[in-house]
Coordinates of C-alpha atoms in Angstrom, one line a residue:
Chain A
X1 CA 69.3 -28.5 81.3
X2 CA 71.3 -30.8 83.0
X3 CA 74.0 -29.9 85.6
X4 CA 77.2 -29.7 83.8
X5 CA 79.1 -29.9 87.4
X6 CA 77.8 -30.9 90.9
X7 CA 78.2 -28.0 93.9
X8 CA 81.7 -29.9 95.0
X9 CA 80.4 -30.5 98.6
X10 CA 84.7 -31.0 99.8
X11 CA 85.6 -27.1 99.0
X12 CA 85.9 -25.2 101.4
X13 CA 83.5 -22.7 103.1
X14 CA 85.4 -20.6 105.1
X15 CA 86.8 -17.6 104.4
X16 CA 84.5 -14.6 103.3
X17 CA 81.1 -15.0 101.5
X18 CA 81.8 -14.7 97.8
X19 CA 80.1 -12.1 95.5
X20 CA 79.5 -14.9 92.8
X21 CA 80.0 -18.1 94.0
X22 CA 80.4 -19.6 90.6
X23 CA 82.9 -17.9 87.9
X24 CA 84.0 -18.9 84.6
X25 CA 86.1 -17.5 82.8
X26 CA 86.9 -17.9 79.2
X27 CA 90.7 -17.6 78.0
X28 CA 93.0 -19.2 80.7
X29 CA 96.4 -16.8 80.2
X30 CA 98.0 -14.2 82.1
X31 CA 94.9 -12.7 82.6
X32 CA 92.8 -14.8 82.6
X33 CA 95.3 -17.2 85.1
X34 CA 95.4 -14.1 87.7
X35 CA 91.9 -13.7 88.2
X36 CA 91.5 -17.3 88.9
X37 CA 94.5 -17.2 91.3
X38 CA 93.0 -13.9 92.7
X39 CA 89.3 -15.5 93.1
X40 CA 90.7 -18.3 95.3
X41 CA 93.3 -16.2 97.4
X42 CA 90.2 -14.2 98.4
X43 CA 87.3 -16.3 98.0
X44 CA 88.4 -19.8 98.8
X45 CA 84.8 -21.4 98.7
X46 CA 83.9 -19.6 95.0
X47 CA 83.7 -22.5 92.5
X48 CA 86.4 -20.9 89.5
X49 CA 86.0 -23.1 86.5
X50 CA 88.8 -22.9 83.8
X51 CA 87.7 -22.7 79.8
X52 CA 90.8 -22.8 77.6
X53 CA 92.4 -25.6 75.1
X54 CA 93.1 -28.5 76.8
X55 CA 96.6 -28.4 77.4
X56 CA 96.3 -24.9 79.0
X57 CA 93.2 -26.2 81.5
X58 CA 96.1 -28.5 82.5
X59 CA 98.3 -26.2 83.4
X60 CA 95.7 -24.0 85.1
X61 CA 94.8 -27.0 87.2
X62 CA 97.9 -28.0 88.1
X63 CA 98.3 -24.4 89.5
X64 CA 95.2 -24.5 91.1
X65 CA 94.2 -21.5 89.5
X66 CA 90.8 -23.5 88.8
X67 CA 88.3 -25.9 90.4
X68 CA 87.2 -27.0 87.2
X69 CA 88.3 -27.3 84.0
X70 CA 87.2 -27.8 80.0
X71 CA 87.4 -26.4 76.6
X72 CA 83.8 -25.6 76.1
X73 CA 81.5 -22.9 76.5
X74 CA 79.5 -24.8 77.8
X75 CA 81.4 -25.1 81.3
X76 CA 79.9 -21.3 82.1
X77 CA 76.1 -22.2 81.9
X78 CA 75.7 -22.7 85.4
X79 CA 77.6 -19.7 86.4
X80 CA 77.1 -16.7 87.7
X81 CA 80.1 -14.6 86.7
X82 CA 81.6 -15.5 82.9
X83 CA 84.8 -13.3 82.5
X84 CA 85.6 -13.5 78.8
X85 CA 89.4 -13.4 79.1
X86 CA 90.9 -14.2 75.2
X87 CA 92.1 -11.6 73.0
X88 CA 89.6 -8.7 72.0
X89 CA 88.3 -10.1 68.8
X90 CA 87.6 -13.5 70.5
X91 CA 86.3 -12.3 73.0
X92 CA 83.6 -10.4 70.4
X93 CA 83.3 -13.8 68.8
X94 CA 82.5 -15.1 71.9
X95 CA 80.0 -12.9 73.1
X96 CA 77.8 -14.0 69.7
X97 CA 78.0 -17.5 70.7
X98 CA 77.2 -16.8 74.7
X99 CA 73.3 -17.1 74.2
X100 CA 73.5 -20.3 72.6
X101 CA 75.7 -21.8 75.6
X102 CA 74.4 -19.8 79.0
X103 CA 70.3 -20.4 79.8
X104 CA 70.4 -18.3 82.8
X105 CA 70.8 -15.1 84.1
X106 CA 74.0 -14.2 84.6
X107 CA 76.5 -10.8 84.4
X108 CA 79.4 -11.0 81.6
X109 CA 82.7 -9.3 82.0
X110 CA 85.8 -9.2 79.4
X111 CA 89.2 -8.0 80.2
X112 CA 89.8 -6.5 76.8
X113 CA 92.3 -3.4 76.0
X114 CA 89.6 -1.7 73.5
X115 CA 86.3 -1.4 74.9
X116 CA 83.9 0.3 72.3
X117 CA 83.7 -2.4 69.8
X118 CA 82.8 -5.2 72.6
X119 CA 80.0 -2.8 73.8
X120 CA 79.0 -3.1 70.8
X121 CA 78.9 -6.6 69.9
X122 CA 77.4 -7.0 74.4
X123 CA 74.8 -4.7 73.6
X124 CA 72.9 -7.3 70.8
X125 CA 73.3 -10.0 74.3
X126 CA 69.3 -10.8 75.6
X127 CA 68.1 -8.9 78.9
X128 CA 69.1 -11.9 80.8
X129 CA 72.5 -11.6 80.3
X130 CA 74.1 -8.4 81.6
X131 CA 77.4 -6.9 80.6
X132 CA 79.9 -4.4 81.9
X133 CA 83.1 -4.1 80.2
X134 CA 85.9 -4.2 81.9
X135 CA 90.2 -4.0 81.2
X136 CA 92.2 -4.4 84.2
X137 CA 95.8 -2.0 83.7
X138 CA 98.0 -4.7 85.0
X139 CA 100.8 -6.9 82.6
X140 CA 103.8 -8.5 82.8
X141 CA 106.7 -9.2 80.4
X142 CA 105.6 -12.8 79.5
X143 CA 102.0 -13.5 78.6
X144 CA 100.5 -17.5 79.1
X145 CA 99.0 -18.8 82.0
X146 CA 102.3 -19.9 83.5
X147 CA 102.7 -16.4 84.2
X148 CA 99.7 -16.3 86.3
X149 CA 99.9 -15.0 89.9
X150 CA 97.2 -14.3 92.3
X151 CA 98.9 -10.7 93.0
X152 CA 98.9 -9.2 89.1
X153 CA 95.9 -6.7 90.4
X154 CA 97.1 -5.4 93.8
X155 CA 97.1 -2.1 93.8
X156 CA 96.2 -1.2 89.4
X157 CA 93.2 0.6 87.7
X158 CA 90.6 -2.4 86.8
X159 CA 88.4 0.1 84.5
X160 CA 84.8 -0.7 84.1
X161 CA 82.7 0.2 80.8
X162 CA 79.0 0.1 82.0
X163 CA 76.9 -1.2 79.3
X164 CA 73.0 -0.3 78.8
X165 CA 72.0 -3.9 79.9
X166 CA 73.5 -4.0 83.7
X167 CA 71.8 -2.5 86.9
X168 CA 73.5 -0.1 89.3
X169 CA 73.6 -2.8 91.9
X170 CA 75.5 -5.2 89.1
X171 CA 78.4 -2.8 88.7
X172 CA 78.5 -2.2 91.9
X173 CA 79.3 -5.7 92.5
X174 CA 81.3 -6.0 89.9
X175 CA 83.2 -3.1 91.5
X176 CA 83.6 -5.0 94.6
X177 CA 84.7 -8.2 93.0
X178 CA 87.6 -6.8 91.1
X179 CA 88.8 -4.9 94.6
X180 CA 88.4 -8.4 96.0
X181 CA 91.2 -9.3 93.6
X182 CA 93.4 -6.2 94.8
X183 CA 92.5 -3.9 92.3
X184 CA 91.1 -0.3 92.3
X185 CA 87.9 -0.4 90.1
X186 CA 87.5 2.5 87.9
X187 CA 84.2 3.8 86.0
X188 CA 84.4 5.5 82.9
X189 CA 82.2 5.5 79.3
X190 CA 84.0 3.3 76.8
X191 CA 84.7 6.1 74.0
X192 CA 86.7 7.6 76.7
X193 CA 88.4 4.3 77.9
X194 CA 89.5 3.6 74.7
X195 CA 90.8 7.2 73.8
X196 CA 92.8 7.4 76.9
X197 CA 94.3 3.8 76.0
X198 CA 95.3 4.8 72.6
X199 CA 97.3 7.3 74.5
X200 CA 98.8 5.5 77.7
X201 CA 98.9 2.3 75.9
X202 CA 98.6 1.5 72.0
X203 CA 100.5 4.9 70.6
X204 CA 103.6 4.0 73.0
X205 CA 103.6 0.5 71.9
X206 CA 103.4 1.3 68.2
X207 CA 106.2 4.0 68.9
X208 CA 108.5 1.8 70.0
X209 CA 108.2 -0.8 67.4
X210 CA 108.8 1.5 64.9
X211 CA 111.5 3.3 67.0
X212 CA 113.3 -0.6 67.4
X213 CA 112.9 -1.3 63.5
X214 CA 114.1 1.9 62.0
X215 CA 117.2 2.2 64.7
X216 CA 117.8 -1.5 63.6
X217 CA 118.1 -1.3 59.9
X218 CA 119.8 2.0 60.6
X219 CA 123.0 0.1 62.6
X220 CA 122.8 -2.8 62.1
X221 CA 123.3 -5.7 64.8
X222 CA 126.9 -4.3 65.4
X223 CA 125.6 -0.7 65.9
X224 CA 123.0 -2.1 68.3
X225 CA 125.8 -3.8 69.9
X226 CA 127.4 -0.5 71.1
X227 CA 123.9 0.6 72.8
X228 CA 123.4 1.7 75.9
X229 CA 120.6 1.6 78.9
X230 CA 119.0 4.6 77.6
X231 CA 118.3 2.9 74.7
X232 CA 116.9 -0.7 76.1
X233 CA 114.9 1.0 78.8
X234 CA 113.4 3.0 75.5
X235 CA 112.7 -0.3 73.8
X236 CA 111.8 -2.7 76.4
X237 CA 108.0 -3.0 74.4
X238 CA 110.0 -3.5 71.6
X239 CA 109.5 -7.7 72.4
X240 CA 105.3 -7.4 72.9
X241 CA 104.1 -10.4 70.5
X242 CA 102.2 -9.2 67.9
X243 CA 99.1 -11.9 68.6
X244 CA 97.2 -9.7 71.0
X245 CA 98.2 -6.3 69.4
X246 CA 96.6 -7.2 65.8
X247 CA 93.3 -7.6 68.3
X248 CA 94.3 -4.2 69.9
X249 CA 95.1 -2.2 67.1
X250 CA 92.2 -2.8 65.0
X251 CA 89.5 -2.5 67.3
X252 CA 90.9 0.8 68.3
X253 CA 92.3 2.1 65.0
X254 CA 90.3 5.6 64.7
X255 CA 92.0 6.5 68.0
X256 CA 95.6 5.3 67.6
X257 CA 95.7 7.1 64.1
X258 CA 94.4 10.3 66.0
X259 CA 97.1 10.3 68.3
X260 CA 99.9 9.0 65.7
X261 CA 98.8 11.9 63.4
X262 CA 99.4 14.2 66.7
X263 CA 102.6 12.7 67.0
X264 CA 104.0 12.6 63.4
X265 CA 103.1 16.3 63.3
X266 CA 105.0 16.7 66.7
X267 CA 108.0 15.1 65.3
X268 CA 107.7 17.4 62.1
X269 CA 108.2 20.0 64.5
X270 CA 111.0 18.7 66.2
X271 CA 113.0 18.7 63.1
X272 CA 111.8 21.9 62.1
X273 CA 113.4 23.4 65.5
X274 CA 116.6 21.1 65.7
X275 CA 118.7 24.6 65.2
X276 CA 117.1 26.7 67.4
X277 CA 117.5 26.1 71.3
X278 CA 114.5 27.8 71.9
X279 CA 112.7 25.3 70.4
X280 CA 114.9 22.6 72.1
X281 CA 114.4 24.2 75.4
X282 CA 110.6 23.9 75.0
X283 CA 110.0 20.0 74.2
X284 CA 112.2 19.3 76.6
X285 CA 111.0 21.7 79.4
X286 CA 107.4 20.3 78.6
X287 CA 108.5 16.5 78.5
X288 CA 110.4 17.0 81.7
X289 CA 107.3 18.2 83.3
X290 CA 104.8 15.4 82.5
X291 CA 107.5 12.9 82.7
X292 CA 107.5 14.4 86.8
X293 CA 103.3 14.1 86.8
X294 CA 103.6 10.3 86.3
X295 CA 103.6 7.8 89.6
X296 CA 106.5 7.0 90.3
X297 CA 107.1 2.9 89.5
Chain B
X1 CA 156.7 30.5 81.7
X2 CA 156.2 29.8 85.3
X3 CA 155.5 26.2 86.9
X4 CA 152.0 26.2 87.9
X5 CA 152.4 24.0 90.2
X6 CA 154.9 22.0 91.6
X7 CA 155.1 18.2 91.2
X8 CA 153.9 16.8 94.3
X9 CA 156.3 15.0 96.2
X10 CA 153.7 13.8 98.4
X11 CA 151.8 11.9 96.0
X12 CA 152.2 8.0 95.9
X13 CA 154.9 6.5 93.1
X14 CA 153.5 3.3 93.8
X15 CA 150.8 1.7 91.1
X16 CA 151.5 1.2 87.4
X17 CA 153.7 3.6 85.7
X18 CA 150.6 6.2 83.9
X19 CA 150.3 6.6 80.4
X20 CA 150.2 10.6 80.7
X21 CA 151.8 11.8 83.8
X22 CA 149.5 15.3 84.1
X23 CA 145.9 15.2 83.1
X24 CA 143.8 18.3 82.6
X25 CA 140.2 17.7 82.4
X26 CA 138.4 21.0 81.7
X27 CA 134.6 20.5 82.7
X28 CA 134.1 18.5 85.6
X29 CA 130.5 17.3 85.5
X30 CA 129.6 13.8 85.3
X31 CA 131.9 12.8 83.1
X32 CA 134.7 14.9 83.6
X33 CA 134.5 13.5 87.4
X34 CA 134.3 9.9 86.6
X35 CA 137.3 10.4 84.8
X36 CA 139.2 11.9 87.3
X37 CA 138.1 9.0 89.6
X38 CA 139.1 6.5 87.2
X39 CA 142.4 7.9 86.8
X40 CA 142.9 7.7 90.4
X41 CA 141.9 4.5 90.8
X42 CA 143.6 3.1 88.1
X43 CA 147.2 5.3 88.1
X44 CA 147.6 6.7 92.0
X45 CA 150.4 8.2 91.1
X46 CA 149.1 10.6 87.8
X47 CA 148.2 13.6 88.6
X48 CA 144.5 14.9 87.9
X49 CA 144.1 18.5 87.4
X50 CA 140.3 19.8 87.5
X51 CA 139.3 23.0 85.3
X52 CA 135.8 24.5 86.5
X53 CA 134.0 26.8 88.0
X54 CA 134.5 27.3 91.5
X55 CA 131.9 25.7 93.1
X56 CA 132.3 22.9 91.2
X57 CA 136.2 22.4 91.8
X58 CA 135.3 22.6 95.3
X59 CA 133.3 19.5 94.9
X60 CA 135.6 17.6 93.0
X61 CA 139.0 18.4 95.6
X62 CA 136.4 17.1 98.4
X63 CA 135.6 14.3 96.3
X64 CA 139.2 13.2 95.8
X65 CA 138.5 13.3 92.2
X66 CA 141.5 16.1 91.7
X67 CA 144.9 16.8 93.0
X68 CA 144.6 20.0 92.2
X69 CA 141.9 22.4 90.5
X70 CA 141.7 26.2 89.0
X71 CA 139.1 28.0 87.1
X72 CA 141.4 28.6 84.6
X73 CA 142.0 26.9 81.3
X74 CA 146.1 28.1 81.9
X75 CA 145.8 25.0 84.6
X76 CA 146.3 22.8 81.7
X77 CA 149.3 24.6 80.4
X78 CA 152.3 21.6 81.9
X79 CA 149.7 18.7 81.0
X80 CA 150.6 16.3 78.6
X81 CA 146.6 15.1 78.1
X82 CA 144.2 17.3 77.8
X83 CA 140.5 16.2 78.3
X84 CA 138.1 18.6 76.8
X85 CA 134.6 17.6 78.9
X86 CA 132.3 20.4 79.1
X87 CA 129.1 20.6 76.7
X88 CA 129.6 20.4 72.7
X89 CA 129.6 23.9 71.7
X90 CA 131.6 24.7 74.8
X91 CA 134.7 22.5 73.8
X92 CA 134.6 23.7 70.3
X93 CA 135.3 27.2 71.8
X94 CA 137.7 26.0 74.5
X95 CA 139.6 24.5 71.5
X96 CA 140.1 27.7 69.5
X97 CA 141.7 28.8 72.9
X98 CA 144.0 26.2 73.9
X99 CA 146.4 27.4 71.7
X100 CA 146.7 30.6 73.4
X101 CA 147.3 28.7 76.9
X102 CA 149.3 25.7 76.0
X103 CA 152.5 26.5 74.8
X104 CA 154.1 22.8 74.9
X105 CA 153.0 19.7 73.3
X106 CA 150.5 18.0 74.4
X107 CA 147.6 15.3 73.4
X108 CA 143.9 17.1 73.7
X109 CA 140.7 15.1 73.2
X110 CA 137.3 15.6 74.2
X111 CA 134.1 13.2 75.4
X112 CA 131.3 15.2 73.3
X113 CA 128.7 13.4 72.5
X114 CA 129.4 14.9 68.3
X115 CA 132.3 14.5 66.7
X116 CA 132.5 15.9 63.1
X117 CA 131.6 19.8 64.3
X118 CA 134.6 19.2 67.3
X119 CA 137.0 17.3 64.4
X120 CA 136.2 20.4 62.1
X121 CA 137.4 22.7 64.9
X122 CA 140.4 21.0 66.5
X123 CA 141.7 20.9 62.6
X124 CA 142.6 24.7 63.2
X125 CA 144.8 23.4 66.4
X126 CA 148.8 23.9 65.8
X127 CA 151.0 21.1 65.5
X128 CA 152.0 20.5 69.1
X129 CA 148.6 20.1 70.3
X130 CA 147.5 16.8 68.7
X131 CA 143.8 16.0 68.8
X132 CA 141.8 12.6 68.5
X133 CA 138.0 13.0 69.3
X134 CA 136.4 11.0 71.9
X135 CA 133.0 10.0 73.1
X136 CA 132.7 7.4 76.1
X137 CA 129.5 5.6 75.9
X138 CA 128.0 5.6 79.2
X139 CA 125.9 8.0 81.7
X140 CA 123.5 8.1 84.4
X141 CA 120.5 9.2 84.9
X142 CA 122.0 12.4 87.4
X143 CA 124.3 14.6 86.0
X144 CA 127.1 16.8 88.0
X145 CA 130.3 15.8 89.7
X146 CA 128.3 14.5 92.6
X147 CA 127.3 11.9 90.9
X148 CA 131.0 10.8 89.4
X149 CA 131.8 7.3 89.8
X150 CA 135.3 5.7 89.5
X151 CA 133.4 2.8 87.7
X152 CA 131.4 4.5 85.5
X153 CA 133.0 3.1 82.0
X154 CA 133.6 -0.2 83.3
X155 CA 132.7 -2.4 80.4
X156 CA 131.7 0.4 78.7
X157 CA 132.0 1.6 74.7
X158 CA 134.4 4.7 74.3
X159 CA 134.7 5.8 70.8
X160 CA 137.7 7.6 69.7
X161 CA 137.8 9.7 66.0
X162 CA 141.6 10.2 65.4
X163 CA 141.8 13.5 63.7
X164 CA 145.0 14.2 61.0
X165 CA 147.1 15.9 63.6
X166 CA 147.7 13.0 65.7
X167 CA 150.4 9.9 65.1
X168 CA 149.0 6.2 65.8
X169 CA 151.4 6.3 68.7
X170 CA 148.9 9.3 70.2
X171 CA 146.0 7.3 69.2
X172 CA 147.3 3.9 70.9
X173 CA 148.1 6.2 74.1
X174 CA 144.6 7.2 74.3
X175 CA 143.6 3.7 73.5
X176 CA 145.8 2.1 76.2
X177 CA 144.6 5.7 78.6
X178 CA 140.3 4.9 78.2
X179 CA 141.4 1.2 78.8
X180 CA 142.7 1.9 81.9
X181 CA 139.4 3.8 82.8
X182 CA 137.9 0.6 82.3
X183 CA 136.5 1.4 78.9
X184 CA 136.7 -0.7 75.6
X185 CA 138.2 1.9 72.8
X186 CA 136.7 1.7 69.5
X187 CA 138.0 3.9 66.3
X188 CA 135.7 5.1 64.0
X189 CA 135.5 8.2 61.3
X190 CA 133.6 11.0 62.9
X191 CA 130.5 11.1 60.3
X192 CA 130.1 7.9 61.2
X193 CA 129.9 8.1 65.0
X194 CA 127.4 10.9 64.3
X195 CA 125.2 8.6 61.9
X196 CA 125.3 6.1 64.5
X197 CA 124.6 8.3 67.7
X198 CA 121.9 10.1 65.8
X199 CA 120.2 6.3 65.6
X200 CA 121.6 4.7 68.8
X201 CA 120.7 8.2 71.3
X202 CA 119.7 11.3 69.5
X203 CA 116.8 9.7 67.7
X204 CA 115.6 8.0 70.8
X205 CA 115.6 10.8 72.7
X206 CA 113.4 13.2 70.5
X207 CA 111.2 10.6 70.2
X208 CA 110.9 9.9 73.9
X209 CA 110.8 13.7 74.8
X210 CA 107.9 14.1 71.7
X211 CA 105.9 11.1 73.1
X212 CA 106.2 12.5 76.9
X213 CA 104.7 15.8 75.2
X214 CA 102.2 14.2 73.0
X215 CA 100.6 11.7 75.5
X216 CA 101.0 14.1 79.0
X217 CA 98.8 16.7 76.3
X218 CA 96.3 14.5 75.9
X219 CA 95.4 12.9 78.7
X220 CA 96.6 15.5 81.6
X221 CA 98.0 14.1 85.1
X222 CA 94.6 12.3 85.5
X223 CA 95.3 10.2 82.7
X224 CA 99.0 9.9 83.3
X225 CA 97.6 8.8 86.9
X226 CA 96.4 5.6 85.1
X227 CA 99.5 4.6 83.6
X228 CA 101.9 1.7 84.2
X229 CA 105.6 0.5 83.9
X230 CA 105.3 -0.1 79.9
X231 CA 104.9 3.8 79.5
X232 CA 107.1 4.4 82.5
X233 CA 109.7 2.2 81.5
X234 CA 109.4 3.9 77.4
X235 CA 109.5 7.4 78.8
X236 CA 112.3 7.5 81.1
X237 CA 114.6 9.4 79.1
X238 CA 112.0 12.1 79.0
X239 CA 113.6 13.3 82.1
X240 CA 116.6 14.7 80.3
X241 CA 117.7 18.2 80.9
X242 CA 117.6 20.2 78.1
X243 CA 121.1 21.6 78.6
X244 CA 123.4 19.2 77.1
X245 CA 120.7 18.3 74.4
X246 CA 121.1 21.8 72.9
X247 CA 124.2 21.6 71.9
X248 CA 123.9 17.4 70.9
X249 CA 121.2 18.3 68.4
X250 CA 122.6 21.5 66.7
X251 CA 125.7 19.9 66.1
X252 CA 124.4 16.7 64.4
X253 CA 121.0 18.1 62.9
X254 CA 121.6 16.7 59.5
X255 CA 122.0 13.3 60.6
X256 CA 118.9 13.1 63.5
X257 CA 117.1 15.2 60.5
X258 CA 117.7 12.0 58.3
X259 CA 117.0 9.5 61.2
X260 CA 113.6 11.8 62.1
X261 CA 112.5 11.9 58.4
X262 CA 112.8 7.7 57.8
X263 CA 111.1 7.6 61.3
X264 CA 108.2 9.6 60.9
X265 CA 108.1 7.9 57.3
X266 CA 107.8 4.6 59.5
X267 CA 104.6 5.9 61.7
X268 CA 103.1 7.1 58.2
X269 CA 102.9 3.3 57.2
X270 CA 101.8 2.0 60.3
X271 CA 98.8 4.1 60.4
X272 CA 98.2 3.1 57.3
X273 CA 98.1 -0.5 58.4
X274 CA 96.6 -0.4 61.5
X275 CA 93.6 -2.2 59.9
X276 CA 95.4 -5.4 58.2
X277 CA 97.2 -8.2 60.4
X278 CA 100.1 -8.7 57.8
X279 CA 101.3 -4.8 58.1
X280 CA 101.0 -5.7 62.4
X281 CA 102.6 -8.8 62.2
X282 CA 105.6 -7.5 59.9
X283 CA 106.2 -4.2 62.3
X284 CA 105.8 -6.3 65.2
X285 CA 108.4 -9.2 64.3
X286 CA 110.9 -6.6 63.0
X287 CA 111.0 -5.0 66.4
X288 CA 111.4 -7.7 68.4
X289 CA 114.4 -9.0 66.1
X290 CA 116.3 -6.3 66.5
X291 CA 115.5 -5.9 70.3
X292 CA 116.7 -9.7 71.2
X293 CA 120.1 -8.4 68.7
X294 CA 120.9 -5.8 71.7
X295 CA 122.5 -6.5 74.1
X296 CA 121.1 -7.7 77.1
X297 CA 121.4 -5.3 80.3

């Protein structure tokens, strides 16, 4: 095998011993962009190399969200760390192809928003490559690398999905690599992970959307015109690209049409009760009181 | 019949001639304040005369948002505009009593968030009391006097349902009077205010407050703990007091029953595509049409 990069002998080794000194990570966007901006804020002497189209690499390098750069797998076989960063169902994809690309031992991460399907495809991965899932609960507005910033963890959830083929003491330091990047590491069994999602997550976005359409062809753009904040605070979602959501939705679709079919039949019983302010009283009340249970943003 | 009160030699007769010299506004909350404010700001020399409970009055003479205030609806009785701003059903039954204490002519109109279930009361009104429905777009997310603010229209939609007791002169004094609140008037039947409110708030807001429900059910505070600004953001209006809701909903359940019904019929389809891209991508790009067709705020 021959070395794909030298050990750059010019980068700097102070700052604090990194847990894996060489990190690839496949899928250079917002995502993908932060943890490299996060590895070197906190880790200046880990090697973070880049593996995206080339005209994203660019961009990450001209960020300096990367040491090195390219747009093949290839790029991670020297690593320790390979953080599979594209959308869920490439990232799947990907995890097929890893053995063919990574000789070594190494431990493999994803940042996913559904976890029980990846576990799935991980667990077919040889003993010498471990995996832990993982999903960090941090976002912004506008996806893409350029959005990047070394601060898009501090302070969020990062959960971790433990997987059959990782030890204790790989968790662990996965756990201490993602607080290394600000964030608050969280362990829990994917079935759960991607229950809980469905709620927090998918069921709102898919709400919305279908909130924003119906509303839409109700009024009309001059109805819409004469909305208000209640409204586009409501809606904000209501812009989410549908790219990453196909990969979000269908991975997770038993769940999301479990809590849709709790919904619909809560809405059923909403318009059963429009007449009677008893009924009013009590979705309100019960709104009102989770609505006070959430941290405050 | 007795003055009520004397015109107040005190008060300024500088600023712009008024449009209605004596102003009754009967329910000074959030609304009813603001207006009073407005008044005040806009026409120094109009006088503002606050119809509440006691407590409330207090507030609004320490405020400056009255000249003077009574908890009785005979206040209005030398007013040539009366506001009706108390809850729905509230102002329905304050308008089968005007008649009883206003014994002069005068211009009535309310800022209920319904209209056709107010129009079908205020009908019954006798010919001297004159009434065009009204709605001002725009709130906050605090209700009470306290929270009244002399800008609180600015910019602002306020829709106006002329009724068939009142001339277009009334209806271009109430025009030129929500103007000089700061507000943009906008005519419309009442059934179709109440379509469009049912799709622009009502909707919205059952949604929101089923969602809060649905979600804080089933995940419980732990799982809320988790969540971040998208579901934050989605679920503000879940804060809502069930109060004025009470009365919104019974008086427009036919037309949020219709909105509910095409809504839940919406959610029925996506579940059934949550497994095909096409079914995504056509939800997904509707939504965010119509949400870059709002207005930005």
């Amino acid at each position: 095998m021959p070395r794909i990069f030298p050990v750059d002998e010019a980068r700097p080794d102070s700052g604090p011993p990194p847990i894996f000194e060489r990190i690839a990570i496949v899928g250079f966007g917002l995502i993908g962009g932060s943890i490299g901006l996060a590895v070197k804020r906190r880790w200046p002497s880990a090697l973070v190399v880049a593996v995206d189209r080339k005209d994203v690499i660019e961009t990450a390098m001209r960020m300096h969200a990367a040491d090195v750069a390219g747009d093949d797998l290839v790029m991670g076989a020297e690593c320790d760390l390979v953080v599979l960063a594209a959308p869920v169902r490439q990232n799947i994809a990907l995890v097929e192809q890893l053995p063919d690309y990574l000789p070594g031992a190494a431990l493999v991460t994803d940042v996913g928003s559904t976890k029980a399907a990846m576990m799935g495809a991980a667990a077919a991965l040889p003993g010498r490559l471990a995996f832990v899932g993982g999903h960090p609960l941090a976002g912004a507005a506008v996806g893409g690398v350029e959005a990047a910033r070394p601060d898009l963890f501090d302070g969020r959830p990062w959960m971790l999905t433990p997987g059959t083929g990782a030890s204790d003491a790989q968790v662990g330091s996965l756990e201490r690599f993602v607080e290394g990047l600000g964030a608050v590491p969280r362990r829990m069994a994917a079935a759960d992970h991607d229950r809980l999602l469905a709620h927090l997550s998918h069921l709102p976005q898919l709400v919305v959307s279908a909130l924003m359409a119906s509303v839409g062809e109700a009024v009309g753009e001059g109805g819409l015109a004469l909305s208000g904040r209640g409204l586009a605070d409501t809606t904000r979602l209501a812009s989410s690209p549908p790219g990453i959501w196909r990969d979000i939705l269908q991975t997770n679709a038993a769940e999301i049409a479990r809590a849709l079919d709790e919904l619909i039949a809560r809405l059923q019983a909403v318009r059963a009760g429009l007449d009677r302010d008893e009924a009013i009283d009590r979705l309100f009340t019960a709104a009102a009181a989770w609505k006070r249970r959430m941290p405050p943003r």
